[in-house]
Amino acid sequence: MGEAETTTSEVKAASRAGGALRGWLLGLLGWLVPGLGHLVLRKYDRAIVFFVSVTAMAGLGLGMGAKLYGPVIDRSQGAFVTLLHTLGFIGDLGVVLYYTLAKLAGMGEHYLPRASGDYGTVFFLCAGLLNLLTALDAYDIAVGKKE
């Protein structure tokens, strides 16, 4: 009886490890391309909604003249401003595909001193944060914490 219990617990542990790896992979896919993790999970409705929402928010942000944050190199303005720029950079990296494409196209380099530029920056940042949440959702579904 002891061997059967050990074998069963080993199988469950291996299954959890495989599920966690799959969850990380699907979360990573969802982070790289909005909705891709859900698409692989065959959650087509969520995949479409997430892709369209995140893409629209990022596109509108760039269209309004968003300033994209980069890694903080100059710390001369103090610790608080450095922290805010670092958090902005992390948020922008939430949509790493669109961030990379925008940077390659030369977009988001300069701050536009008008309200639409501020709104665009916030739209792009919110798209990144929303995409991070959707990637976590794909992870949760993959590991069985959610349906």
mmCIF file with all atom_site columns, C-alpha atoms in Angstrom:
data_model
loop_
_atom_site.group_PDB
_atom_site.id
_atom_site.type_symbol
_atom_site.label_atom_id
_atom_site.label_alt_id
_atom_site.label_comp_id
_atom_site.label_asym_id
_atom_site.label_entity_id
_atom_site.label_seq_id
_atom_site.pdbx_PDB_ins_code
_atom_site.Cartn_x
_atom_site.Cartn_y
_atom_site.Cartn_z
_atom_site.occupancy
_atom_site.B_iso_or_equiv
_atom_site.pdbx_formal_charge
_atom_site.auth_seq_id
_atom_site.auth_comp_id
_atom_site.auth_asym_id
_atom_site.auth_atom_id
_atom_site.pdbx_PDB_model_num
ATOM 1   C CA . MET A 1 1   ? 0.000   0.000  0.000   1.00 0.00 ? 1   MET A CA 1
ATOM 2   C CA . GLY A 1 2   ? 2.869   2.362  0.774   1.00 0.00 ? 2   GLY A CA 1
ATOM 3   C CA . GLU A 1 3   ? 4.220   2.139  -2.773  1.00 0.00 ? 3   GLU A CA 1
ATOM 4   C CA . ALA A 1 4   ? 0.855   2.954  -4.337  1.00 0.00 ? 4   ALA A CA 1
ATOM 5   C CA . GLU A 1 5   ? 0.482   6.043  -2.147  1.00 0.00 ? 5   GLU A CA 1
ATOM 6   C CA . THR A 1 6   ? 4.004   7.186  -2.967  1.00 0.00 ? 6   THR A CA 1
ATOM 7   C CA . THR A 1 7   ? 3.405   6.658  -6.665  1.00 0.00 ? 7   THR A CA 1
ATOM 8   C CA . THR A 1 8   ? 0.115   8.557  -6.541  1.00 0.00 ? 8   THR A CA 1
ATOM 9   C CA . SER A 1 9   ? 1.687   11.502 -4.704  1.00 0.00 ? 9   SER A CA 1
ATOM 10  C CA . GLU A 1 10  ? 4.620   11.522 -7.124  1.00 0.00 ? 10  GLU A CA 1
ATOM 11  C CA . VAL A 1 11  ? 2.236   11.597 -10.083 1.00 0.00 ? 11  VAL A CA 1
ATOM 12  C CA . LYS A 1 12  ? 0.289   14.487 -8.529  1.00 0.00 ? 12  LYS A CA 1
ATOM 13  C CA . ALA A 1 13  ? 3.514   16.411 -7.860  1.00 0.00 ? 13  ALA A CA 1
ATOM 14  C CA . ALA A 1 14  ? 4.706   15.850 -11.427 1.00 0.00 ? 14  ALA A CA 1
ATOM 15  C CA . SER A 1 15  ? 1.305   16.943 -12.736 1.00 0.00 ? 15  SER A CA 1
ATOM 16  C CA . ARG A 1 16  ? 1.427   20.150 -10.680 1.00 0.00 ? 16  ARG A CA 1
ATOM 17  C CA . ALA A 1 17  ? 4.961   20.884 -11.903 1.00 0.00 ? 17  ALA A CA 1
ATOM 18  C CA . GLY A 1 18  ? 3.895   20.370 -15.521 1.00 0.00 ? 18  GLY A CA 1
ATOM 19  C CA . GLY A 1 19  ? 0.824   22.546 -14.982 1.00 0.00 ? 19  GLY A CA 1
ATOM 20  C CA . ALA A 1 20  ? 2.937   25.310 -13.461 1.00 0.00 ? 20  ALA A CA 1
ATOM 21  C CA . LEU A 1 21  ? 5.359   25.200 -16.388 1.00 0.00 ? 21  LEU A CA 1
ATOM 22  C CA . ARG A 1 22  ? 2.464   25.315 -18.841 1.00 0.00 ? 22  ARG A CA 1
ATOM 23  C CA . GLY A 1 23  ? 0.964   28.191 -16.873 1.00 0.00 ? 23  GLY A CA 1
ATOM 24  C CA . TRP A 1 24  ? 4.206   30.178 -17.040 1.00 0.00 ? 24  TRP A CA 1
ATOM 25  C CA . LEU A 1 25  ? 4.501   29.508 -20.763 1.00 0.00 ? 25  LEU A CA 1
ATOM 26  C CA . LEU A 1 26  ? 0.933   30.616 -21.478 1.00 0.00 ? 26  LEU A CA 1
ATOM 27  C CA . GLY A 1 27  ? 1.362   33.671 -19.267 1.00 0.00 ? 27  GLY A CA 1
ATOM 28  C CA . LEU A 1 28  ? 4.507   34.546 -21.191 1.00 0.00 ? 28  LEU A CA 1
ATOM 29  C CA . LEU A 1 29  ? 2.711   34.113 -24.509 1.00 0.00 ? 29  LEU A CA 1
ATOM 30  C CA . GLY A 1 30  ? -0.105  36.321 -23.254 1.00 0.00 ? 30  GLY A CA 1
ATOM 31  C CA . TRP A 1 31  ? 2.406   38.972 -22.225 1.00 0.00 ? 31  TRP A CA 1
ATOM 32  C CA . LEU A 1 32  ? 4.202   38.898 -25.583 1.00 0.00 ? 32  LEU A CA 1
ATOM 33  C CA . VAL A 1 33  ? 1.027   39.082 -27.694 1.00 0.00 ? 33  VAL A CA 1
ATOM 34  C CA . PRO A 1 34  ? -2.206  40.210 -26.030 1.00 0.00 ? 34  PRO A CA 1
ATOM 35  C CA . GLY A 1 35  ? -4.715  37.357 -25.860 1.00 0.00 ? 35  GLY A CA 1
ATOM 36  C CA . LEU A 1 36  ? -2.364  34.679 -27.201 1.00 0.00 ? 36  LEU A CA 1
ATOM 37  C CA . GLY A 1 37  ? -2.325  32.719 -23.933 1.00 0.00 ? 37  GLY A CA 1
ATOM 38  C CA . HIS A 1 38  ? -6.120  32.587 -23.972 1.00 0.00 ? 38  HIS A CA 1
ATOM 39  C CA . LEU A 1 39  ? -6.126  31.614 -27.634 1.00 0.00 ? 39  LEU A CA 1
ATOM 40  C CA . VAL A 1 40  ? -3.911  28.598 -26.885 1.00 0.00 ? 40  VAL A CA 1
ATOM 41  C CA . LEU A 1 41  ? -6.269  27.714 -24.014 1.00 0.00 ? 41  LEU A CA 1
ATOM 42  C CA . ARG A 1 42  ? -9.160  27.810 -26.514 1.00 0.00 ? 42  ARG A CA 1
ATOM 43  C CA . LYS A 1 43  ? -10.836 30.682 -24.686 1.00 0.00 ? 43  LYS A CA 1
ATOM 44  C CA . TYR A 1 44  ? -11.591 32.389 -27.969 1.00 0.00 ? 44  TYR A CA 1
ATOM 45  C CA . ASP A 1 45  ? -14.003 34.996 -26.648 1.00 0.00 ? 45  ASP A CA 1
ATOM 46  C CA . ARG A 1 46  ? -11.533 36.211 -24.026 1.00 0.00 ? 46  ARG A CA 1
ATOM 47  C CA . ALA A 1 47  ? -8.649  36.125 -26.493 1.00 0.00 ? 47  ALA A CA 1
ATOM 48  C CA . ILE A 1 48  ? -10.501 38.371 -28.940 1.00 0.00 ? 48  ILE A CA 1
ATOM 49  C CA . VAL A 1 49  ? -11.695 40.806 -26.264 1.00 0.00 ? 49  VAL A CA 1
ATOM 50  C CA . PHE A 1 50  ? -8.245  41.083 -24.706 1.00 0.00 ? 50  PHE A CA 1
ATOM 51  C CA . PHE A 1 51  ? -6.453  41.455 -28.036 1.00 0.00 ? 51  PHE A CA 1
ATOM 52  C CA . VAL A 1 52  ? -8.834  44.137 -29.288 1.00 0.00 ? 52  VAL A CA 1
ATOM 53  C CA . SER A 1 53  ? -8.926  46.020 -25.967 1.00 0.00 ? 53  SER A CA 1
ATOM 54  C CA . VAL A 1 54  ? -5.196  46.111 -25.368 1.00 0.00 ? 54  VAL A CA 1
ATOM 55  C CA . THR A 1 55  ? -4.388  46.846 -29.009 1.00 0.00 ? 55  THR A CA 1
ATOM 56  C CA . ALA A 1 56  ? -6.963  49.647 -29.178 1.00 0.00 ? 56  ALA A CA 1
ATOM 57  C CA . MET A 1 57  ? -5.728  51.243 -25.959 1.00 0.00 ? 57  MET A CA 1
ATOM 58  C CA . ALA A 1 58  ? -2.090  51.084 -27.043 1.00 0.00 ? 58  ALA A CA 1
ATOM 59  C CA . GLY A 1 59  ? -2.926  52.351 -30.543 1.00 0.00 ? 59  GLY A CA 1
ATOM 60  C CA . LEU A 1 60  ? -5.033  55.208 -29.236 1.00 0.00 ? 60  LEU A CA 1
ATOM 61  C CA . GLY A 1 61  ? -2.287  56.117 -26.805 1.00 0.00 ? 61  GLY A CA 1
ATOM 62  C CA . LEU A 1 62  ? 0.324   56.224 -29.528 1.00 0.00 ? 62  LEU A CA 1
ATOM 63  C CA . GLY A 1 63  ? -2.067  58.121 -31.783 1.00 0.00 ? 63  GLY A CA 1
ATOM 64  C CA . MET A 1 64  ? -2.519  60.773 -29.095 1.00 0.00 ? 64  MET A CA 1
ATOM 65  C CA . GLY A 1 65  ? 1.232   61.199 -28.806 1.00 0.00 ? 65  GLY A CA 1
ATOM 66  C CA . ALA A 1 66  ? 2.120   59.054 -25.807 1.00 0.00 ? 66  ALA A CA 1
ATOM 67  C CA . LYS A 1 67  ? 5.529   59.462 -24.244 1.00 0.00 ? 67  LYS A CA 1
ATOM 68  C CA . LEU A 1 68  ? 7.011   56.015 -23.740 1.00 0.00 ? 68  LEU A CA 1
ATOM 69  C CA . TYR A 1 69  ? 9.170   55.545 -20.700 1.00 0.00 ? 69  TYR A CA 1
ATOM 70  C CA . GLY A 1 70  ? 12.625  54.095 -21.083 1.00 0.00 ? 70  GLY A CA 1
ATOM 71  C CA . PRO A 1 71  ? 15.021  52.609 -18.579 1.00 0.00 ? 71  PRO A CA 1
ATOM 72  C CA . VAL A 1 72  ? 16.133  55.225 -16.065 1.00 0.00 ? 72  VAL A CA 1
ATOM 73  C CA . ILE A 1 73  ? 19.722  56.273 -16.625 1.00 0.00 ? 73  ILE A CA 1
ATOM 74  C CA . ASP A 1 74  ? 19.761  59.847 -15.305 1.00 0.00 ? 74  ASP A CA 1
ATOM 75  C CA . ARG A 1 75  ? 18.971  59.937 -11.584 1.00 0.00 ? 75  ARG A CA 1
ATOM 76  C CA . SER A 1 76  ? 19.731  63.609 -11.103 1.00 0.00 ? 76  SER A CA 1
ATOM 77  C CA . GLN A 1 77  ? 16.085  64.534 -10.436 1.00 0.00 ? 77  GLN A CA 1
ATOM 78  C CA . GLY A 1 78  ? 15.878  62.535 -7.235  1.00 0.00 ? 78  GLY A CA 1
ATOM 79  C CA . ALA A 1 79  ? 14.709  59.183 -5.986  1.00 0.00 ? 79  ALA A CA 1
ATOM 80  C CA . PHE A 1 80  ? 10.971  59.881 -6.289  1.00 0.00 ? 80  PHE A CA 1
ATOM 81  C CA . VAL A 1 81  ? 11.107  60.910 -9.955  1.00 0.00 ? 81  VAL A CA 1
ATOM 82  C CA . THR A 1 82  ? 13.384  57.947 -10.658 1.00 0.00 ? 82  THR A CA 1
ATOM 83  C CA . LEU A 1 83  ? 10.839  55.640 -9.018  1.00 0.00 ? 83  LEU A CA 1
ATOM 84  C CA . LEU A 1 84  ? 7.974   57.100 -11.058 1.00 0.00 ? 84  LEU A CA 1
ATOM 85  C CA . HIS A 1 85  ? 9.887   56.700 -14.313 1.00 0.00 ? 85  HIS A CA 1
ATOM 86  C CA . THR A 1 86  ? 10.861  53.140 -13.394 1.00 0.00 ? 86  THR A CA 1
ATOM 87  C CA . LEU A 1 87  ? 7.229   52.250 -12.661 1.00 0.00 ? 87  LEU A CA 1
ATOM 88  C CA . GLY A 1 88  ? 6.180   53.869 -15.949 1.00 0.00 ? 88  GLY A CA 1
ATOM 89  C CA . PHE A 1 89  ? 8.782   51.822 -17.792 1.00 0.00 ? 89  PHE A CA 1
ATOM 90  C CA . ILE A 1 90  ? 7.550   48.591 -16.177 1.00 0.00 ? 90  ILE A CA 1
ATOM 91  C CA . GLY A 1 91  ? 3.968   49.491 -17.075 1.00 0.00 ? 91  GLY A CA 1
ATOM 92  C CA . ASP A 1 92  ? 4.896   50.268 -20.670 1.00 0.00 ? 92  ASP A CA 1
ATOM 93  C CA . LEU A 1 93  ? 6.706   46.930 -20.933 1.00 0.00 ? 93  LEU A CA 1
ATOM 94  C CA . GLY A 1 94  ? 3.370   45.283 -20.154 1.00 0.00 ? 94  GLY A CA 1
ATOM 95  C CA . VAL A 1 95  ? 2.728   45.536 -23.893 1.00 0.00 ? 95  VAL A CA 1
ATOM 96  C CA . VAL A 1 96  ? 6.236   44.583 -24.897 1.00 0.00 ? 96  VAL A CA 1
ATOM 97  C CA . LEU A 1 97  ? 5.335   43.896 -28.547 1.00 0.00 ? 97  LEU A CA 1
ATOM 98  C CA . TYR A 1 98  ? 3.753   47.305 -29.128 1.00 0.00 ? 98  TYR A CA 1
ATOM 99  C CA . TYR A 1 99  ? 6.401   49.041 -27.018 1.00 0.00 ? 99  TYR A CA 1
ATOM 100 C CA . THR A 1 100 ? 9.192   47.524 -29.109 1.00 0.00 ? 100 THR A CA 1
ATOM 101 C CA . LEU A 1 101 ? 7.477   48.322 -32.406 1.00 0.00 ? 101 LEU A CA 1
ATOM 102 C CA . ALA A 1 102 ? 6.777   51.901 -31.312 1.00 0.00 ? 102 ALA A CA 1
ATOM 103 C CA . LYS A 1 103 ? 10.377  52.413 -30.197 1.00 0.00 ? 103 LYS A CA 1
ATOM 104 C CA . LEU A 1 104 ? 11.679  50.989 -33.491 1.00 0.00 ? 104 LEU A CA 1
ATOM 105 C CA . ALA A 1 105 ? 9.377   53.389 -35.358 1.00 0.00 ? 105 ALA A CA 1
ATOM 106 C CA . GLY A 1 106 ? 10.711  56.309 -33.310 1.00 0.00 ? 106 GLY A CA 1
ATOM 107 C CA . MET A 1 107 ? 7.416   56.971 -31.547 1.00 0.00 ? 107 MET A CA 1
ATOM 108 C CA . GLY A 1 108 ? 7.060   58.144 -27.967 1.00 0.00 ? 108 GLY A CA 1
ATOM 109 C CA . GLU A 1 109 ? 10.505  59.713 -27.769 1.00 0.00 ? 109 GLU A CA 1
ATOM 110 C CA . HIS A 1 110 ? 9.443   63.248 -26.893 1.00 0.00 ? 110 HIS A CA 1
ATOM 111 C CA . TYR A 1 111 ? 6.966   64.655 -24.434 1.00 0.00 ? 111 TYR A CA 1
ATOM 112 C CA . LEU A 1 112 ? 4.192   66.583 -26.152 1.00 0.00 ? 112 LEU A CA 1
ATOM 113 C CA . PRO A 1 113 ? 3.201   69.583 -24.026 1.00 0.00 ? 113 PRO A CA 1
ATOM 114 C CA . ARG A 1 114 ? -0.531  69.245 -24.608 1.00 0.00 ? 114 ARG A CA 1
ATOM 115 C CA . ALA A 1 115 ? -3.332  67.360 -22.932 1.00 0.00 ? 115 ALA A CA 1
ATOM 116 C CA . SER A 1 116 ? -3.663  64.697 -25.605 1.00 0.00 ? 116 SER A CA 1
ATOM 117 C CA . GLY A 1 117 ? -0.034  63.673 -25.044 1.00 0.00 ? 117 GLY A CA 1
ATOM 118 C CA . ASP A 1 118 ? -0.753  63.172 -21.358 1.00 0.00 ? 118 ASP A CA 1
ATOM 119 C CA . TYR A 1 119 ? -3.859  61.142 -22.141 1.00 0.00 ? 119 TYR A CA 1
ATOM 120 C CA . GLY A 1 120 ? -1.909  59.116 -24.676 1.00 0.00 ? 120 GLY A CA 1
ATOM 121 C CA . THR A 1 121 ? 0.772   58.312 -22.108 1.00 0.00 ? 121 THR A CA 1
ATOM 122 C CA . VAL A 1 122 ? -1.884  57.129 -19.659 1.00 0.00 ? 122 VAL A CA 1
ATOM 123 C CA . PHE A 1 123 ? -3.693  55.085 -22.344 1.00 0.00 ? 123 PHE A CA 1
ATOM 124 C CA . PHE A 1 124 ? -0.493  53.290 -23.298 1.00 0.00 ? 124 PHE A CA 1
ATOM 125 C CA . LEU A 1 125 ? 0.419   52.689 -19.666 1.00 0.00 ? 125 LEU A CA 1
ATOM 126 C CA . CYS A 1 126 ? -3.071  51.318 -18.936 1.00 0.00 ? 126 CYS A CA 1
ATOM 127 C CA . ALA A 1 127 ? -2.801  49.030 -21.973 1.00 0.00 ? 127 ALA A CA 1
ATOM 128 C CA . GLY A 1 128 ? 0.399   47.625 -20.476 1.00 0.00 ? 128 GLY A CA 1
ATOM 129 C CA . LEU A 1 129 ? -1.149  47.084 -17.060 1.00 0.00 ? 129 LEU A CA 1
ATOM 130 C CA . LEU A 1 130 ? -4.259  45.499 -18.591 1.00 0.00 ? 130 LEU A CA 1
ATOM 131 C CA . ASN A 1 131 ? -2.099  43.151 -20.628 1.00 0.00 ? 131 ASN A CA 1
ATOM 132 C CA . LEU A 1 132 ? -0.179  42.095 -17.515 1.00 0.00 ? 132 LEU A CA 1
ATOM 133 C CA . LEU A 1 133 ? -3.514  41.258 -15.864 1.00 0.00 ? 133 LEU A CA 1
ATOM 134 C CA . THR A 1 134 ? -4.632  39.229 -18.887 1.00 0.00 ? 134 THR A CA 1
ATOM 135 C CA . ALA A 1 135 ? -1.337  37.306 -18.845 1.00 0.00 ? 135 ALA A CA 1
ATOM 136 C CA . LEU A 1 136 ? -1.937  36.499 -15.170 1.00 0.00 ? 136 LEU A CA 1
ATOM 137 C CA . ASP A 1 137 ? -5.453  35.393 -16.071 1.00 0.00 ? 137 ASP A CA 1
ATOM 138 C CA . ALA A 1 138 ? -4.071  32.993 -18.681 1.00 0.00 ? 138 ALA A CA 1
ATOM 139 C CA . TYR A 1 139 ? -1.666  31.640 -16.056 1.00 0.00 ? 139 TYR A CA 1
ATOM 140 C CA . ASP A 1 140 ? -4.486  31.131 -13.547 1.00 0.00 ? 140 ASP A CA 1
ATOM 141 C CA . ILE A 1 141 ? -6.601  29.264 -16.092 1.00 0.00 ? 141 ILE A CA 1
ATOM 142 C CA . ALA A 1 142 ? -3.668  27.087 -17.152 1.00 0.00 ? 142 ALA A CA 1
ATOM 143 C CA . VAL A 1 143 ? -2.818  25.998 -13.591 1.00 0.00 ? 143 VAL A CA 1
ATOM 144 C CA . GLY A 1 144 ? -6.472  25.317 -12.754 1.00 0.00 ? 144 GLY A CA 1
ATOM 145 C CA . LYS A 1 145 ? -7.114  28.176 -10.317 1.00 0.00 ? 145 LYS A CA 1
ATOM 146 C CA . LYS A 1 146 ? -9.818  29.567 -12.585 1.00 0.00 ? 146 LYS A CA 1
ATOM 147 C CA . GLU A 1 147 ? -12.006 28.547 -15.500 1.00 0.00 ? 147 GLU A CA 1
#
